[in-house]
DNA sequence: GAAAGAAGTAACTAGTTAGTGCATTATTGG
DNA sequence: CCAATAATGCACTAACTAGTTACTTCTTTC
């Protein structure tokens, strides 16, 4: 008989995955310091002991959550297939993708914020992150070169600055949408506001790179 | 005789100020959840009892620190005197000011990050912030209008989007400089890197608004 | 089908943390 | 100079929190 009838059967992989998902939520919501291990256990419907069994400590769990988050966005980026269209279109696609990813995965932003509050001390220990980052950086290198060859991009642009700027104009808007809505006295999270922002961002980047 | 001879004389104002300064540091370094009230008391060379006497609770203290931080940057902005120069120069001056302010007052960024993690629930209670924000928003309104009249800015720019973008390209770079230095495999905090970034940002904004 | 090991649980601990009760000391206005 | 008021200090507590001990239950393999 199959073991899937009663979900009470033991499954280390699934339990681990449930803990990771719960931890991601909790860390994203409260940051590393504000997150509660008991809360993660409850949300994951796992015993707290399991967290220490699989991940060792709260900090180690945070590191795994963070690595998975980076892995996820970098993997999605690789799937964009930016080589089969004009460089300017590819760049626009990347700007829209980045925005959409942040919108759909708000935990990514809060996790990265939390990690920077801790001066990237968990990311520094990671072997995985430099590897996948190199590919991501190379992507923009090639895209800018191609744009110059196609005559649509100006010469001498620093790929890192462009990458940072694309992230910045989306990330900042979203991470600071709560204080921003008060400062600018308008609901920055309204669908129309979000739609207006991504169009503005596309325009900003196009003007930035234009020949 | 003056009371200033021995600093052991009681001075409510100074004690309050010392607590505020210490709290700003502690909250900026560890966030609201990570900050320790005992640590603030020690740093302020004040008894913990004083914190509760003057500020009521950790959360109330955080709110005051945050309000002061916003008040400080908005006050500095008002002193820029942007009306006595061409609009394009004024805009560049604002971009450089914003960058320099973030660099010199890194606590501002971390405090705002922390407040957004808490969905701006402290800022929402503030009466002061909407007032000083309105002036700030009006400044950009006028600047953009003037630039259009001078023929250097394009028509139809949303002042809020421009304000957000100016903040974003500086803020994001600085708040994420730790993870960024790993992802891009270069020291984003090096003096040359900082100098390169502000020039890039000036260029980005000029191209964004150019007629 | 039994031994071995892996998955899971409950109750506990040692240390930490925000917040207080109460007594004491300085300052100020009459 | 003396009340009244405000500033300060000490010692405490109640609740919380990361991490653990000691155990039971299930699964797999030979």
GROMACS .gro file of C-alpha atoms (C1' of nucleotides) in nm:
model
  482
    1UNK     CA    1   0.000   0.000   0.000
    2UNK     CA    2   0.117   0.352  -0.079
    3UNK     CA    3   0.248   0.562   0.203
    4UNK     CA    4   0.075   0.877   0.080
    5UNK     CA    5  -0.265   0.796   0.227
    6UNK     CA    6  -0.210   0.937   0.569
    7UNK     CA    7   0.034   1.227   0.551
    8UNK     CA    8   0.149   1.122   0.892
    9UNK     CA    9   0.413   0.901   0.734
   10UNK     CA   10   0.760   1.028   0.795
   11UNK     CA   11   0.940   1.219   0.523
   12UNK     CA   12   1.262   1.397   0.609
   13UNK     CA   13   1.272   1.585   0.278
   14UNK     CA   14   0.922   1.724   0.313
   15UNK     CA   15   0.973   1.824   0.674
   16UNK     CA   16   1.293   2.001   0.580
   17UNK     CA   17   1.115   2.181   0.299
   18UNK     CA   18   0.828   2.284   0.528
   19UNK     CA   19   1.076   2.424   0.779
   20UNK     CA   20   1.255   2.619   0.507
   21UNK     CA   21   0.933   2.767   0.374
   22UNK     CA   22   0.818   2.865   0.721
   23UNK     CA   23   1.157   3.013   0.804
   24UNK     CA   24   1.157   3.219   0.487
   25UNK     CA   25   0.823   3.371   0.583
   26UNK     CA   26   0.920   3.436   0.942
   27UNK     CA   27   1.262   3.585   0.863
   28UNK     CA   28   1.110   3.800   0.589
   29UNK     CA   29   0.841   3.927   0.821
   30UNK     CA   30   1.049   4.003   1.127
   31UNK     CA   31   1.414   4.001   1.025
   32UNK     CA   32   1.675   3.774   1.178
   33UNK     CA   33   1.656   3.922   1.529
   34UNK     CA   34   1.277   3.951   1.532
   35UNK     CA   35   1.211   3.603   1.399
   36UNK     CA   36   1.114   3.335   1.652
   37UNK     CA   37   1.229   2.977   1.622
   38UNK     CA   38   0.917   2.852   1.800
   39UNK     CA   39   0.703   3.035   1.548
   40UNK     CA   40   0.890   2.876   1.259
   41UNK     CA   41   0.839   2.531   1.411
   42UNK     CA   42   0.469   2.591   1.456
   43UNK     CA   43   0.421   2.729   1.106
   44UNK     CA   44   0.609   2.433   0.961
   45UNK     CA   45   0.401   2.195   1.170
   46UNK     CA   46   0.727   2.048   1.286
   47UNK     CA   47   0.878   2.004   1.627
   48UNK     CA   48   1.136   2.267   1.716
   49UNK     CA   49   1.388   1.991   1.772
   50UNK     CA   50   1.371   1.915   1.399
   51UNK     CA   51   1.499   2.260   1.315
   52UNK     CA   52   1.810   2.204   1.521
   53UNK     CA   53   1.840   1.852   1.386
   54UNK     CA   54   1.839   1.961   1.023
   55UNK     CA   55   1.989   2.309   1.036
   56UNK     CA   56   2.196   2.334   1.353
   57UNK     CA   57   2.107   2.683   1.466
   58UNK     CA   58   1.884   2.979   1.394
   59UNK     CA   59   2.169   3.155   1.217
   60UNK     CA   60   2.254   2.856   1.000
   61UNK     CA   61   1.889   2.827   0.905
   62UNK     CA   62   1.890   3.191   0.806
   63UNK     CA   63   2.191   3.135   0.586
   64UNK     CA   64   2.026   2.848   0.402
   65UNK     CA   65   1.708   3.051   0.352
   66UNK     CA   66   1.912   3.339   0.214
   67UNK     CA   67   2.113   3.121  -0.023
   68UNK     CA   68   1.796   2.964  -0.156
   69UNK     CA   69   1.649   3.308  -0.217
   70UNK     CA   70   1.949   3.420  -0.422
   71UNK     CA   71   1.956   3.090  -0.606
   72UNK     CA   72   1.592   3.131  -0.699
   73UNK     CA   73   1.618   3.479  -0.852
   74UNK     CA   74   1.943   3.403  -1.033
   75UNK     CA   75   1.793   3.085  -1.179
   76UNK     CA   76   1.487   3.273  -1.301
   77UNK     CA   77   1.711   3.536  -1.462
   78UNK     CA   78   1.905   3.272  -1.653
   79UNK     CA   79   1.580   3.154  -1.809
   80UNK     CA   80   1.505   3.492  -1.964
   81UNK     CA   81   1.684   3.405  -2.289
   82UNK     CA   82   1.789   3.760  -2.364
   83UNK     CA   83   2.011   3.670  -2.661
   84UNK     CA   84   1.739   3.631  -2.918
   85UNK     CA   85   1.622   3.990  -2.944
   86UNK     CA   86   1.766   4.340  -2.990
   87UNK     CA   87   1.975   4.453  -2.693
   88UNK     CA   88   1.737   4.736  -2.609
   89UNK     CA   89   1.442   4.495  -2.594
   90UNK     CA   90   1.645   4.254  -2.386
   91UNK     CA   91   1.730   4.529  -2.138
   92UNK     CA   92   1.364   4.629  -2.108
   93UNK     CA   93   1.273   4.268  -2.053
   94UNK     CA   94   1.527   4.244  -1.772
   95UNK     CA   95   1.396   4.564  -1.607
   96UNK     CA   96   1.040   4.431  -1.619
   97UNK     CA   97   1.145   4.091  -1.497
   98UNK     CA   98   1.334   4.234  -1.199
   99UNK     CA   99   1.035   4.444  -1.097
  100UNK     CA  100   0.792   4.156  -1.137
  101UNK     CA  101   1.017   3.925  -0.938
  102UNK     CA  102   1.040   4.169  -0.646
  103UNK     CA  103   0.664   4.217  -0.653
  104UNK     CA  104   0.594   3.846  -0.652
  105UNK     CA  105   0.866   3.758  -0.401
  106UNK     CA  106   0.868   4.037  -0.143
  107UNK     CA  107   1.057   3.811   0.098
  108UNK     CA  108   1.363   3.839  -0.119
  109UNK     CA  109   1.388   4.210  -0.046
  110UNK     CA  110   1.337   4.179   0.328
  111UNK     CA  111   1.586   3.895   0.354
  112UNK     CA  112   1.850   4.093   0.169
  113UNK     CA  113   1.780   4.396   0.388
  114UNK     CA  114   1.820   4.185   0.697
  115UNK     CA  115   2.145   4.038   0.567
  116UNK     CA  116   2.286   4.384   0.500
  117UNK     CA  117   2.198   4.493   0.853
  118UNK     CA  118   2.430   4.210   0.952
  119UNK     CA  119   2.694   4.327   0.705
  120UNK     CA  120   2.652   4.018   0.488
  121UNK     CA  121   2.814   3.794   0.744
  122UNK     CA  122   2.611   3.491   0.636
  123UNK     CA  123   2.658   3.546   0.264
  124UNK     CA  124   3.032   3.577   0.319
  125UNK     CA  125   3.040   3.216   0.433
  126UNK     CA  126   2.862   3.091   0.121
  127UNK     CA  127   3.047   2.910  -0.156
  128UNK     CA  128   2.744   2.904  -0.380
  129UNK     CA  129   2.671   3.276  -0.412
  130UNK     CA  130   2.991   3.393  -0.585
  131UNK     CA  131   2.946   3.121  -0.848
  132UNK     CA  132   2.593   3.207  -0.946
  133UNK     CA  133   2.664   3.579  -0.921
  134UNK     CA  134   2.945   3.560  -1.176
  135UNK     CA  135   2.704   3.429  -1.439
  136UNK     CA  136   2.461   3.709  -1.364
  137UNK     CA  137   2.731   3.974  -1.396
  138UNK     CA  138   2.855   3.823  -1.721
  139UNK     CA  139   2.506   3.847  -1.867
  140UNK     CA  140   2.503   4.227  -1.841
  141UNK     CA  141   2.860   4.248  -1.970
  142UNK     CA  142   2.758   4.078  -2.291
  143UNK     CA  143   2.431   4.264  -2.323
  144UNK     CA  144   2.598   4.605  -2.304
  145UNK     CA  145   2.863   4.503  -2.557
  146UNK     CA  146   2.598   4.384  -2.794
  147UNK     CA  147   2.397   4.703  -2.754
  148UNK     CA  148   2.702   4.907  -2.848
  149UNK     CA  149   2.760   4.688  -3.155
  150UNK     CA  150   2.396   4.728  -3.253
  151UNK     CA  151   2.442   5.104  -3.222
  152UNK     CA  152   2.164   5.155  -2.966
  153UNK     CA  153   2.373   5.175  -2.646
  154UNK     CA  154   2.639   5.430  -2.569
  155UNK     CA  155   3.000   5.331  -2.511
  156UNK     CA  156   3.175   5.300  -2.176
  157UNK     CA  157   2.886   5.200  -1.951
  158UNK     CA  158   2.990   5.007  -1.641
  159UNK     CA  159   2.782   4.686  -1.631
  160UNK     CA  160   2.788   4.679  -1.252
  161UNK     CA  161   2.650   5.032  -1.226
  162UNK     CA  162   2.374   4.944  -1.471
  163UNK     CA  163   2.288   4.627  -1.282
  164UNK     CA  164   2.278   4.813  -0.953
  165UNK     CA  165   2.063   5.088  -1.100
  166UNK     CA  166   1.809   4.846  -1.243
  167UNK     CA  167   1.775   4.677  -0.907
  168UNK     CA  168   1.774   5.008  -0.718
  169UNK     CA  169   1.483   5.179  -0.890
  170UNK     CA  170   1.256   4.880  -0.829
  171UNK     CA  171   1.388   4.761  -0.495
  172UNK     CA  172   1.389   5.100  -0.324
  173UNK     CA  173   1.034   5.178  -0.431
  174UNK     CA  174   0.906   4.848  -0.297
  175UNK     CA  175   1.104   4.816   0.025
  176UNK     CA  176   1.018   5.172   0.123
  177UNK     CA  177   0.660   5.171   0.006
  178UNK     CA  178   0.525   5.209   0.360
  179UNK     CA  179   0.720   5.518   0.465
  180UNK     CA  180   0.701   5.639   0.105
  181UNK     CA  181   0.323   5.634   0.108
  182UNK     CA  182   0.330   5.870   0.405
  183UNK     CA  183   0.604   6.101   0.278
  184UNK     CA  184   0.449   6.137  -0.067
  185UNK     CA  185   0.092   6.126   0.065
  186UNK     CA  186  -0.029   5.871  -0.186
  187UNK     CA  187  -0.078   5.496  -0.187
  188UNK     CA  188   0.235   5.365  -0.357
  189UNK     CA  189   0.101   5.010  -0.338
  190UNK     CA  190  -0.213   5.078  -0.545
  191UNK     CA  191  -0.220   4.883  -0.874
  192UNK     CA  192  -0.214   5.204  -1.080
  193UNK     CA  193   0.081   5.334  -0.882
  194UNK     CA  194   0.273   5.011  -0.937
  195UNK     CA  195   0.193   5.017  -1.307
  196UNK     CA  196   0.309   5.378  -1.336
  197UNK     CA  197   0.633   5.300  -1.155
  198UNK     CA  198   0.744   5.016  -1.381
  199UNK     CA  199   0.682   5.228  -1.693
  200UNK     CA  200   0.884   5.509  -1.537
  201UNK     CA  201   1.164   5.267  -1.457
  202UNK     CA  202   1.177   5.131  -1.811
  203UNK     CA  203   1.207   5.488  -1.937
  204UNK     CA  204   1.480   5.568  -1.683
  205UNK     CA  205   1.698   5.275  -1.789
  206UNK     CA  206   1.643   5.326  -2.162
  207UNK     CA  207   1.751   5.688  -2.132
  208UNK     CA  208   2.047   5.586  -1.920
  209UNK     CA  209   2.195   5.353  -2.180
  210UNK     CA  210   2.079   5.523  -2.501
  211UNK     CA  211   2.351   5.615  -2.753
  212UNK     CA  212   2.774   8.024   4.035
  213UNK     CA  213   2.713   7.837   3.713
  214UNK     CA  214   2.594   7.479   3.734
  215UNK     CA  215   2.822   7.364   3.455
  216UNK     CA  216   3.130   7.313   3.669
  217UNK     CA  217   3.067   6.957   3.771
  218UNK     CA  218   2.877   6.778   3.499
  219UNK     CA  219   2.726   6.570   3.772
  220UNK     CA  220   2.460   6.836   3.818
  221UNK     CA  221   2.125   6.726   3.693
  222UNK     CA  222   2.021   6.828   3.347
  223UNK     CA  223   1.710   6.670   3.206
  224UNK     CA  224   1.770   6.811   2.859
  225UNK     CA  225   2.119   6.677   2.827
  226UNK     CA  226   2.029   6.335   2.964
  227UNK     CA  227   1.742   6.315   2.718
  228UNK     CA  228   1.974   6.415   2.434
  229UNK     CA  229   2.233   6.156   2.534
  230UNK     CA  230   1.965   5.887   2.541
  231UNK     CA  231   1.841   5.989   2.198
  232UNK     CA  232   2.188   5.982   2.047
  233UNK     CA  233   2.262   5.643   2.199
  234UNK     CA  234   1.927   5.506   2.084
  235UNK     CA  235   1.986   5.628   1.731
  236UNK     CA  236   2.314   5.436   1.718
  237UNK     CA  237   2.173   5.121   1.872
  238UNK     CA  238   1.857   5.112   1.659
  239UNK     CA  239   2.059   5.185   1.345
  240UNK     CA  240   2.303   4.908   1.422
  241UNK     CA  241   2.061   4.632   1.521
  242UNK     CA  242   1.714   4.737   1.409
  243UNK     CA  243   1.417   4.775   1.642
  244UNK     CA  244   1.400   4.408   1.742
  245UNK     CA  245   1.775   4.364   1.773
  246UNK     CA  246   1.835   4.681   1.977
  247UNK     CA  247   1.879   4.639   2.351
  248UNK     CA  248   1.742   4.892   2.598
  249UNK     CA  249   2.018   4.812   2.849
  250UNK     CA  250   2.277   4.881   2.582
  251UNK     CA  251   2.119   5.219   2.505
  252UNK     CA  252   2.123   5.311   2.873
  253UNK     CA  253   2.487   5.216   2.908
  254UNK     CA  254   2.593   5.399   2.594
  255UNK     CA  255   2.403   5.710   2.710
  256UNK     CA  256   2.563   5.685   3.053
  257UNK     CA  257   2.213   5.706   3.189
  258UNK     CA  258   2.016   5.473   3.408
  259UNK     CA  259   1.769   5.256   3.222
  260UNK     CA  260   1.499   5.397   3.443
  261UNK     CA  261   1.551   5.734   3.270
  262UNK     CA  262   1.462   5.592   2.931
  263UNK     CA  263   1.125   5.484   3.059
  264UNK     CA  264   1.085   5.808   3.249
  265UNK     CA  265   1.141   6.026   2.942
  266UNK     CA  266   1.020   5.809   2.657
  267UNK     CA  267   0.775   5.560   2.801
  268UNK     CA  268   0.875   5.248   2.608
  269UNK     CA  269   1.126   5.109   2.364
  270UNK     CA  270   0.881   5.157   2.079
  271UNK     CA  271   0.805   5.517   2.171
  272UNK     CA  272   1.176   5.586   2.188
  273UNK     CA  273   1.217   5.439   1.843
  274UNK     CA  274   0.944   5.666   1.711
  275UNK     CA  275   1.112   5.978   1.847
  276UNK     CA  276   1.448   5.871   1.702
  277UNK     CA  277   1.287   5.814   1.365
  278UNK     CA  278   1.106   6.148   1.363
  279UNK     CA  279   1.427   6.329   1.451
  280UNK     CA  280   1.605   6.153   1.166
  281UNK     CA  281   1.346   6.264   0.911
  282UNK     CA  282   1.341   6.613   1.056
  283UNK     CA  283   1.717   6.636   1.020
  284UNK     CA  284   1.738   6.541   0.652
  285UNK     CA  285   1.438   6.754   0.555
  286UNK     CA  286   1.584   7.055   0.736
  287UNK     CA  287   1.917   7.014   0.558
  288UNK     CA  288   1.738   6.992   0.223
  289UNK     CA  289   1.555   7.317   0.286
  290UNK     CA  290   1.889   7.489   0.330
  291UNK     CA  291   2.009   7.398  -0.019
  292UNK     CA  292   1.872   7.717  -0.172
  293UNK     CA  293   1.803   7.565  -0.511
  294UNK     CA  294   1.620   7.866  -0.653
  295UNK     CA  295   1.923   8.073  -0.740
  296UNK     CA  296   2.068   7.862  -1.017
  297UNK     CA  297   1.957   7.692  -1.339
  298UNK     CA  298   1.719   7.405  -1.277
  299UNK     CA  299   1.962   7.146  -1.414
  300UNK     CA  300   2.232   7.265  -1.175
  301UNK     CA  301   1.985   7.264  -0.888
  302UNK     CA  302   1.886   6.908  -0.965
  303UNK     CA  303   2.248   6.797  -0.975
  304UNK     CA  304   2.306   6.969  -0.645
  305UNK     CA  305   2.014   6.781  -0.492
  306UNK     CA  306   2.141   6.447  -0.623
  307UNK     CA  307   2.485   6.514  -0.477
  308UNK     CA  308   2.340   6.636  -0.150
  309UNK     CA  309   2.122   6.327  -0.109
  310UNK     CA  310   2.417   6.098  -0.170
  311UNK     CA  311   2.643   6.291   0.067
  312UNK     CA  312   2.376   6.292   0.336
  313UNK     CA  313   2.328   5.915   0.318
  314UNK     CA  314   2.704   5.865   0.331
  315UNK     CA  315   2.748   6.089   0.631
  316UNK     CA  316   2.438   5.966   0.814
  317UNK     CA  317   2.418   5.593   0.751
  318UNK     CA  318   2.183   5.557   1.048
  319UNK     CA  319   1.912   5.729   0.848
  320UNK     CA  320   1.902   5.444   0.599
  321UNK     CA  321   1.898   5.167   0.858
  322UNK     CA  322   1.629   5.339   1.061
  323UNK     CA  323   1.408   5.379   0.756
  324UNK     CA  324   1.468   5.015   0.662
  325UNK     CA  325   1.369   4.906   1.009
  326UNK     CA  326   1.056   5.121   0.999
  327UNK     CA  327   0.952   4.969   0.669
  328UNK     CA  328   0.998   4.620   0.809
  329UNK     CA  329   0.735   4.733   1.058
  330UNK     CA  330   0.516   4.869   0.780
  331UNK     CA  331   0.567   5.230   0.895
  332UNK     CA  332   0.354   5.178   1.202
  333UNK     CA  333   0.547   5.437   1.401
  334UNK     CA  334   0.557   5.698   1.126
  335UNK     CA  335   0.182   5.659   1.083
  336UNK     CA  336   0.133   5.797   1.433
  337UNK     CA  337   0.344   6.104   1.367
  338UNK     CA  338   0.188   6.446   1.315
  339UNK     CA  339   0.518   6.605   1.227
  340UNK     CA  340   0.622   6.396   0.927
  341UNK     CA  341   0.337   6.481   0.686
  342UNK     CA  342   0.401   6.852   0.744
  343UNK     CA  343   0.771   6.851   0.669
  344UNK     CA  344   0.722   6.606   0.384
  345UNK     CA  345   0.479   6.838   0.204
  346UNK     CA  346   0.746   7.107   0.179
  347UNK     CA  347   0.995   6.859   0.041
  348UNK     CA  348   0.752   6.738  -0.223
  349UNK     CA  349   0.665   7.096  -0.320
  350UNK     CA  350   1.032   7.171  -0.379
  351UNK     CA  351   1.059   6.915  -0.658
  352UNK     CA  352   0.726   7.028  -0.804
  353UNK     CA  353   0.861   7.376  -0.853
  354UNK     CA  354   1.201   7.263  -0.971
  355UNK     CA  355   1.058   7.049  -1.248
  356UNK     CA  356   0.823   7.327  -1.361
  357UNK     CA  357   1.109   7.569  -1.373
  358UNK     CA  358   1.327   7.328  -1.570
  359UNK     CA  359   1.053   7.295  -1.830
  360UNK     CA  360   1.023   7.675  -1.853
  361UNK     CA  361   1.398   7.701  -1.893
  362UNK     CA  362   1.378   7.448  -2.174
  363UNK     CA  363   1.618   7.198  -2.018
  364UNK     CA  364   1.367   6.948  -1.870
  365UNK     CA  365   1.111   6.749  -2.061
  366UNK     CA  366   0.741   6.789  -2.000
  367UNK     CA  367   0.517   6.560  -1.797
  368UNK     CA  368   0.764   6.426  -1.543
  369UNK     CA  369   0.604   6.309  -1.219
  370UNK     CA  370   0.784   6.485  -0.930
  371UNK     CA  371   0.726   6.192  -0.696
  372UNK     CA  372   0.883   5.946  -0.937
  373UNK     CA  373   1.185   6.172  -0.977
  374UNK     CA  374   1.219   6.214  -0.602
  375UNK     CA  375   1.196   5.841  -0.547
  376UNK     CA  376   1.447   5.772  -0.821
  377UNK     CA  377   1.703   6.017  -0.682
  378UNK     CA  378   1.675   5.855  -0.342
  379UNK     CA  379   1.673   5.503  -0.486
  380UNK     CA  380   1.997   5.511  -0.683
  381UNK     CA  381   2.191   5.633  -0.380
  382UNK     CA  382   2.006   5.454  -0.102
  383UNK     CA  383   2.005   5.110  -0.263
  384UNK     CA  384   2.375   5.121  -0.340
  385UNK     CA  385   2.460   5.211   0.018
  386UNK     CA  386   2.216   4.993   0.210
  387UNK     CA  387   2.311   4.689   0.002
  388UNK     CA  388   2.681   4.758  -0.017
  389UNK     CA  389   2.767   4.447   0.187
  390UNK     CA  390   2.580   4.188  -0.018
  391UNK     CA  391   2.658   4.394  -0.329
  392UNK     CA  392   3.031   4.368  -0.269
  393UNK     CA  393   2.997   3.990  -0.274
  394UNK     CA  394   2.762   3.965  -0.572
  395UNK     CA  395   2.967   4.201  -0.787
  396UNK     CA  396   3.297   4.080  -0.648
  397UNK     CA  397   3.438   4.426  -0.584
  398UNK     CA  398   3.458   4.655  -0.283
  399UNK     CA  399   3.166   4.892  -0.328
  400UNK     CA  400   3.270   5.087  -0.020
  401UNK     CA  401   3.614   5.185  -0.155
  402UNK     CA  402   3.654   5.563  -0.200
  403UNK     CA  403   3.702   5.526  -0.576
  404UNK     CA  404   3.391   5.311  -0.600
  405UNK     CA  405   3.187   5.568  -0.408
  406UNK     CA  406   3.318   5.850  -0.626
  407UNK     CA  407   3.233   5.655  -0.942
  408UNK     CA  408   2.882   5.585  -0.817
  409UNK     CA  409   2.785   5.945  -0.748
  410UNK     CA  410   2.905   6.053  -1.093
  411UNK     CA  411   2.704   5.774  -1.248
  412UNK     CA  412   2.398   5.879  -1.050
  413UNK     CA  413   2.426   6.242  -1.160
  414UNK     CA  414   2.439   6.122  -1.519
  415UNK     CA  415   2.140   5.892  -1.467
  416UNK     CA  416   1.920   6.171  -1.333
  417UNK     CA  417   2.030   6.426  -1.593
  418UNK     CA  418   1.945   6.188  -1.873
  419UNK     CA  419   1.616   6.105  -1.705
  420UNK     CA  420   1.490   6.463  -1.701
  421UNK     CA  421   1.661   6.600  -2.014
  422UNK     CA  422   1.435   6.760  -2.276
  423DG     C1'  423   1.112  -1.027   1.168
  424DA     C1'  424   1.453  -0.823   1.441
  425DA     C1'  425   1.818  -0.493   1.478
  426DA     C1'  426   1.973  -0.046   1.373
  427DG     C1'  427   1.916   0.387   1.264
  428DA     C1'  428   1.642   0.775   1.140
  429DA     C1'  429   1.233   1.081   1.237
  430DG     C1'  430   0.973   1.289   1.572
  431DT     C1'  431   0.804   1.459   2.051
  432DA     C1'  432   0.751   1.678   2.509
  433DA     C1'  433   0.932   1.895   2.881
  434DC     C1'  434   1.296   2.148   3.048
  435DT     C1'  435   1.694   2.494   3.129
  436DA     C1'  436   1.991   2.874   3.156
  437DG     C1'  437   2.026   3.308   3.012
  438DT     C1'  438   1.819   3.731   2.849
  439DT     C1'  439   1.510   4.123   2.819
  440DA     C1'  440   1.157   4.494   2.857
  441DG     C1'  441   0.967   4.712   3.202
  442DT     C1'  442   0.878   4.866   3.746
  443DG     C1'  443   0.845   4.975   4.252
  444DC     C1'  444   1.038   5.241   4.558
  445DA     C1'  445   1.375   5.502   4.785
  446DT     C1'  446   1.704   5.888   4.736
  447DT     C1'  447   1.899   6.314   4.587
  448DA     C1'  448   1.906   6.749   4.364
  449DT     C1'  449   1.664   7.183   4.204
  450DT     C1'  450   1.341   7.554   4.228
  451DG     C1'  451   0.980   7.874   4.362
  452DG     C1'  452   0.782   8.100   4.758
  453DC     C1'  453   1.551   7.780   5.398
  454DC     C1'  454   1.180   7.483   5.323
  455DA     C1'  455   0.833   7.235   5.071
  456DA     C1'  456   0.718   7.065   4.637
  457DT     C1'  457   0.868   6.877   4.230
  458DA     C1'  458   1.169   6.673   3.917
  459DA     C1'  459   1.582   6.375   3.828
  460DT     C1'  460   1.825   5.959   3.935
  461DG     C1'  461   1.965   5.494   4.100
  462DC     C1'  462   1.914   5.016   4.260
  463DA     C1'  463   1.728   4.594   4.271
  464DC     C1'  464   1.381   4.319   4.111
  465DT     C1'  465   1.034   4.036   3.815
  466DA     C1'  466   0.763   3.816   3.486
  467DA     C1'  467   0.783   3.672   3.046
  468DC     C1'  468   1.035   3.511   2.676
  469DT     C1'  469   1.377   3.256   2.392
  470DA     C1'  470   1.748   2.973   2.177
  471DG     C1'  471   1.893   2.551   2.243
  472DT     C1'  472   1.894   2.062   2.481
  473DT     C1'  473   1.801   1.610   2.722
  474DA     C1'  474   1.594   1.199   2.717
  475DC     C1'  475   1.268   0.953   2.521
  476DT     C1'  476   0.922   0.717   2.178
  477DT     C1'  477   0.785   0.577   1.721
  478DC     C1'  478   0.849   0.462   1.263
  479DT     C1'  479   1.118   0.272   0.852
  480DT     C1'  480   1.457   0.011   0.628
  481DT     C1'  481   1.772  -0.356   0.549
  482DC     C1'  482   1.963  -0.803   0.587
   0.00000   0.00000   0.00000
